[in-house]
Amino acid sequence: MNADRRWYAEPQTFIALAALIVSVSAVVVGLYEASLQRHHDRAEVWPHVEIQVFTKQTGAAIALENTGIGPAIIQSVVVTVDGRPQASWRDVLRTLNGVQPVGFGNYSAVQHGLRPGERLTLLDLPVADLPANFWKSIARVGVRVCYASVFDEHWIVESKKLGDGPISWADIARCPPQADSADF
């Protein structure tokens, strides 16, 4: 090192500074790429649950279908009639028909993993259990389903009036717990 030159004017200083800049740039680029990869991975397993109501020759059904590209883990389901929460599909049908239902089929969705493209029938109603004026009656029913992805991201899908109203989706921080008294 030449005594007449300052330390910052030495060639070694420029080489060291260039190496430092390249190293810091490599770290920044690596972090950015890791962030992009995380976003890509999340998008690759994004579930999208839809609530469906349909009639068929043998009756009617209410179903959930995962139209996304990743599995959905159903964490809670709330069913209401005229805005009041119900405990089971039997209670929903009793409220709509005024009589005890006889031959319906139902499936508990909570803690069920729904694969992409899979449909889960929540309620299968035979013709004998169909409410009078089915579409008007079913519009009194609301369904809210909270589900999660494998990356623990959460969404709520909700139809306040089945078959007769908009369906909304919302990102949320956490799913509310399933009520102990509810059997959905």
mmCIF file of C-alpha atoms in Angstrom:
data_model
loop_
_atom_site.group_PDB
_atom_site.id
_atom_site.type_symbol
_atom_site.label_atom_id
_atom_site.label_comp_id
_atom_site.label_asym_id
_atom_site.label_seq_id
_atom_site.Cartn_x
_atom_site.Cartn_y
_atom_site.Cartn_z
ATOM 1 C CA MET A 1 0.000 0.000 0.000
ATOM 2 C CA ASN A 2 1.369 3.339 -1.006
ATOM 3 C CA ALA A 3 1.664 5.747 1.924
ATOM 4 C CA ASP A 4 0.776 8.705 -0.325
ATOM 5 C CA ARG A 5 -2.612 7.249 -1.275
ATOM 6 C CA ARG A 6 -5.582 6.968 1.040
ATOM 7 C CA TRP A 7 -7.074 3.475 1.741
ATOM 8 C CA TYR A 8 -10.141 4.152 -0.383
ATOM 9 C CA ALA A 9 -7.988 4.911 -3.436
ATOM 10 C CA GLU A 10 -6.262 1.504 -3.382
ATOM 11 C CA PRO A 11 -7.207 -1.058 -6.084
ATOM 12 C CA GLN A 12 -7.921 -3.708 -3.405
ATOM 13 C CA THR A 13 -10.608 -1.438 -1.939
ATOM 14 C CA PHE A 14 -12.375 -1.183 -5.293
ATOM 15 C CA ILE A 15 -12.190 -4.953 -5.760
ATOM 16 C CA ALA A 16 -13.543 -5.577 -2.246
ATOM 17 C CA LEU A 17 -16.354 -3.058 -2.763
ATOM 18 C CA ALA A 18 -17.323 -4.628 -6.089
ATOM 19 C CA ALA A 19 -17.371 -8.084 -4.457
ATOM 20 C CA LEU A 20 -19.536 -6.733 -1.622
ATOM 21 C CA ILE A 21 -22.019 -5.166 -4.069
ATOM 22 C CA VAL A 22 -22.244 -8.390 -6.097
ATOM 23 C CA SER A 23 -22.758 -10.448 -2.908
ATOM 24 C CA VAL A 24 -25.502 -8.183 -1.539
ATOM 25 C CA SER A 25 -27.188 -8.156 -4.968
ATOM 26 C CA ALA A 26 -27.120 -11.969 -5.060
ATOM 27 C CA VAL A 27 -28.741 -12.153 -1.619
ATOM 28 C CA VAL A 28 -31.468 -9.661 -2.637
ATOM 29 C CA VAL A 29 -32.177 -11.558 -5.868
ATOM 30 C CA GLY A 30 -32.283 -14.856 -3.939
ATOM 31 C CA LEU A 31 -34.780 -13.466 -1.422
ATOM 32 C CA TYR A 32 -36.937 -12.065 -4.222
ATOM 33 C CA GLU A 33 -36.923 -15.407 -6.058
ATOM 34 C CA ALA A 34 -37.870 -17.229 -2.844
ATOM 35 C CA SER A 35 -40.791 -14.826 -2.385
ATOM 36 C CA LEU A 36 -41.947 -15.414 -5.967
ATOM 37 C CA GLN A 37 -41.696 -19.178 -5.436
ATOM 38 C CA ARG A 38 -43.825 -18.971 -2.262
ATOM 39 C CA HIS A 39 -46.507 -17.015 -4.146
ATOM 40 C CA HIS A 40 -46.384 -19.521 -6.981
ATOM 41 C CA ASP A 41 -46.669 -22.477 -4.586
ATOM 42 C CA ARG A 42 -49.712 -20.909 -2.910
ATOM 43 C CA ALA A 43 -51.357 -20.276 -6.273
ATOM 44 C CA GLU A 44 -50.717 -23.901 -7.272
ATOM 45 C CA VAL A 45 -52.863 -25.169 -4.378
ATOM 46 C CA TRP A 46 -55.573 -22.492 -4.247
ATOM 47 C CA PRO A 47 -58.966 -24.051 -3.401
ATOM 48 C CA HIS A 48 -62.231 -22.421 -4.476
ATOM 49 C CA VAL A 49 -65.362 -23.883 -2.866
ATOM 50 C CA GLU A 50 -68.794 -23.247 -4.383
ATOM 51 C CA ILE A 51 -72.239 -23.853 -2.889
ATOM 52 C CA GLN A 52 -74.641 -25.480 -5.336
ATOM 53 C CA VAL A 53 -78.367 -26.203 -5.263
ATOM 54 C CA PHE A 54 -79.926 -28.321 -7.953
ATOM 55 C CA THR A 55 -83.046 -30.316 -8.635
ATOM 56 C CA LYS A 56 -83.181 -33.718 -10.230
ATOM 57 C CA GLN A 57 -85.859 -36.271 -11.082
ATOM 58 C CA THR A 58 -85.570 -37.947 -7.700
ATOM 59 C CA GLY A 59 -85.602 -34.723 -5.632
ATOM 60 C CA ALA A 60 -83.071 -31.988 -4.912
ATOM 61 C CA ALA A 61 -79.602 -31.585 -3.445
ATOM 62 C CA ILE A 62 -77.335 -29.018 -1.820
ATOM 63 C CA ALA A 63 -73.652 -29.595 -2.474
ATOM 64 C CA LEU A 64 -70.189 -28.121 -2.094
ATOM 65 C CA GLU A 65 -67.783 -28.347 -4.996
ATOM 66 C CA ASN A 66 -64.106 -27.442 -5.067
ATOM 67 C CA THR A 67 -63.548 -25.737 -8.420
ATOM 68 C CA GLY A 68 -60.053 -24.607 -7.451
ATOM 69 C CA ILE A 69 -56.744 -26.303 -8.146
ATOM 70 C CA GLY A 70 -55.842 -27.350 -4.597
ATOM 71 C CA PRO A 71 -57.524 -29.211 -1.748
ATOM 72 C CA ALA A 72 -59.941 -27.393 0.574
ATOM 73 C CA ILE A 73 -60.228 -28.340 4.229
ATOM 74 C CA ILE A 74 -63.750 -27.569 5.446
ATOM 75 C CA GLN A 75 -63.451 -26.121 8.955
ATOM 76 C CA SER A 76 -66.935 -24.849 9.799
ATOM 77 C CA VAL A 77 -70.433 -24.765 8.325
ATOM 78 C CA VAL A 78 -73.323 -22.580 9.476
ATOM 79 C CA VAL A 79 -76.822 -23.074 8.066
ATOM 80 C CA THR A 80 -79.606 -20.586 8.760
ATOM 81 C CA VAL A 81 -83.313 -20.332 8.004
ATOM 82 C CA ASP A 82 -84.630 -16.770 7.849
ATOM 83 C CA GLY A 83 -81.326 -15.651 9.376
ATOM 84 C CA ARG A 84 -81.582 -17.931 12.438
ATOM 85 C CA PRO A 85 -78.877 -20.596 12.884
ATOM 86 C CA GLN A 86 -80.016 -24.214 12.779
ATOM 87 C CA ALA A 87 -78.466 -27.236 14.519
ATOM 88 C CA SER A 88 -78.924 -29.833 11.761
ATOM 89 C CA TRP A 89 -80.444 -30.464 8.354
ATOM 90 C CA ARG A 90 -83.365 -32.165 10.137
ATOM 91 C CA ASP A 91 -84.068 -28.844 11.911
ATOM 92 C CA VAL A 92 -83.774 -26.934 8.619
ATOM 93 C CA LEU A 93 -86.304 -29.227 6.917
ATOM 94 C CA ARG A 94 -88.653 -29.159 9.921
ATOM 95 C CA THR A 95 -88.561 -25.345 9.868
ATOM 96 C CA LEU A 96 -89.232 -25.195 6.111
ATOM 97 C CA ASN A 97 -91.926 -27.907 5.942
ATOM 98 C CA GLY A 98 -93.459 -27.710 9.400
ATOM 99 C CA VAL A 99 -93.247 -31.513 9.687
ATOM 100 C CA GLN A 100 -90.615 -34.089 10.563
ATOM 101 C CA PRO A 101 -88.648 -35.109 7.416
ATOM 102 C CA VAL A 102 -88.543 -38.805 6.604
ATOM 103 C CA GLY A 103 -86.027 -40.004 4.036
ATOM 104 C CA PHE A 104 -83.362 -37.411 3.380
ATOM 105 C CA GLY A 105 -79.630 -38.033 3.267
ATOM 106 C CA ASN A 106 -76.977 -35.730 4.640
ATOM 107 C CA TYR A 107 -73.215 -35.640 5.101
ATOM 108 C CA SER A 108 -71.119 -33.859 7.718
ATOM 109 C CA ALA A 109 -68.606 -31.686 5.895
ATOM 110 C CA VAL A 110 -66.593 -30.295 8.824
ATOM 111 C CA GLN A 111 -62.968 -31.509 8.823
ATOM 112 C CA HIS A 112 -63.511 -33.034 5.398
ATOM 113 C CA GLY A 113 -60.827 -32.532 2.765
ATOM 114 C CA LEU A 114 -62.340 -31.633 -0.588
ATOM 115 C CA ARG A 115 -60.034 -32.464 -3.513
ATOM 116 C CA PRO A 116 -60.036 -30.317 -6.657
ATOM 117 C CA GLY A 117 -63.056 -31.205 -8.781
ATOM 118 C CA GLU A 118 -64.723 -33.133 -5.961
ATOM 119 C CA ARG A 119 -68.369 -32.539 -5.053
ATOM 120 C CA LEU A 120 -69.710 -33.227 -1.573
ATOM 121 C CA THR A 121 -73.487 -33.535 -1.235
ATOM 122 C CA LEU A 122 -74.465 -31.889 2.045
ATOM 123 C CA LEU A 123 -78.169 -32.664 1.719
ATOM 124 C CA ASP A 124 -79.995 -35.046 -0.609
ATOM 125 C CA LEU A 125 -83.765 -34.557 -0.547
ATOM 126 C CA PRO A 126 -86.139 -37.123 -2.009
ATOM 127 C CA VAL A 127 -89.324 -35.823 -3.626
ATOM 128 C CA ALA A 128 -91.313 -36.714 -0.460
ATOM 129 C CA ASP A 129 -89.230 -34.294 1.649
ATOM 130 C CA LEU A 130 -89.163 -31.395 -0.802
ATOM 131 C CA PRO A 131 -90.676 -28.237 0.655
ATOM 132 C CA ALA A 132 -93.738 -26.883 -1.103
ATOM 133 C CA ASN A 133 -92.621 -24.368 -3.738
ATOM 134 C CA PHE A 134 -89.045 -25.603 -3.445
ATOM 135 C CA TRP A 135 -87.163 -22.586 -4.858
ATOM 136 C CA LYS A 136 -89.090 -20.091 -2.735
ATOM 137 C CA SER A 137 -88.557 -22.199 0.389
ATOM 138 C CA ILE A 138 -84.878 -22.891 -0.246
ATOM 139 C CA ALA A 139 -84.264 -19.161 -0.702
ATOM 140 C CA ARG A 140 -85.010 -18.836 3.037
ATOM 141 C CA VAL A 141 -81.920 -20.973 3.731
ATOM 142 C CA GLY A 142 -78.442 -19.490 4.073
ATOM 143 C CA VAL A 143 -75.185 -21.448 4.085
ATOM 144 C CA ARG A 144 -71.751 -20.173 5.179
ATOM 145 C CA VAL A 145 -68.732 -22.435 4.775
ATOM 146 C CA CYS A 146 -65.259 -21.612 6.065
ATOM 147 C CA TYR A 147 -62.403 -23.551 4.512
ATOM 148 C CA ALA A 148 -58.611 -23.532 4.437
ATOM 149 C CA SER A 149 -55.822 -24.391 2.023
ATOM 150 C CA VAL A 150 -52.857 -26.611 2.860
ATOM 151 C CA PHE A 151 -50.903 -23.370 3.504
ATOM 152 C CA ASP A 152 -53.397 -22.459 6.275
ATOM 153 C CA GLU A 153 -54.984 -19.607 4.317
ATOM 154 C CA HIS A 154 -58.707 -19.224 5.055
ATOM 155 C CA TRP A 155 -61.802 -18.193 3.107
ATOM 156 C CA ILE A 156 -65.533 -17.989 3.686
ATOM 157 C CA VAL A 157 -68.041 -18.710 0.938
ATOM 158 C CA GLU A 158 -71.578 -17.639 1.738
ATOM 159 C CA SER A 159 -74.996 -17.722 0.148
ATOM 160 C CA LYS A 160 -77.574 -15.896 2.256
ATOM 161 C CA LYS A 161 -80.410 -17.100 -0.002
ATOM 162 C CA LEU A 162 -79.726 -20.457 -1.619
ATOM 163 C CA GLY A 163 -80.645 -20.532 -5.275
ATOM 164 C CA ASP A 164 -81.818 -16.904 -5.221
ATOM 165 C CA GLY A 165 -78.985 -14.626 -4.348
ATOM 166 C CA PRO A 166 -75.354 -13.822 -4.825
ATOM 167 C CA ILE A 167 -72.622 -16.026 -3.475
ATOM 168 C CA SER A 168 -69.754 -14.160 -1.846
ATOM 169 C CA TRP A 169 -66.188 -15.142 -1.012
ATOM 170 C CA ALA A 170 -63.940 -13.425 1.505
ATOM 171 C CA ASP A 171 -60.385 -13.950 2.757
ATOM 172 C CA ILE A 172 -60.213 -14.171 6.533
ATOM 173 C CA ALA A 173 -57.450 -14.639 9.086
ATOM 174 C CA ARG A 174 -58.967 -17.718 10.791
ATOM 175 C CA CYS A 175 -62.114 -19.805 10.528
ATOM 176 C CA PRO A 176 -64.525 -19.572 13.434
ATOM 177 C CA PRO A 177 -64.828 -22.889 15.274
ATOM 178 C CA GLN A 178 -67.731 -25.178 14.438
ATOM 179 C CA ALA A 179 -70.497 -24.870 17.039
ATOM 180 C CA ASP A 180 -70.664 -27.978 19.234
ATOM 181 C CA SER A 181 -74.442 -28.150 18.769
ATOM 182 C CA ALA A 182 -74.232 -27.981 14.955
ATOM 183 C CA ASP A 183 -74.184 -31.150 12.870
ATOM 184 C CA PHE A 184 -73.195 -30.052 9.379
#
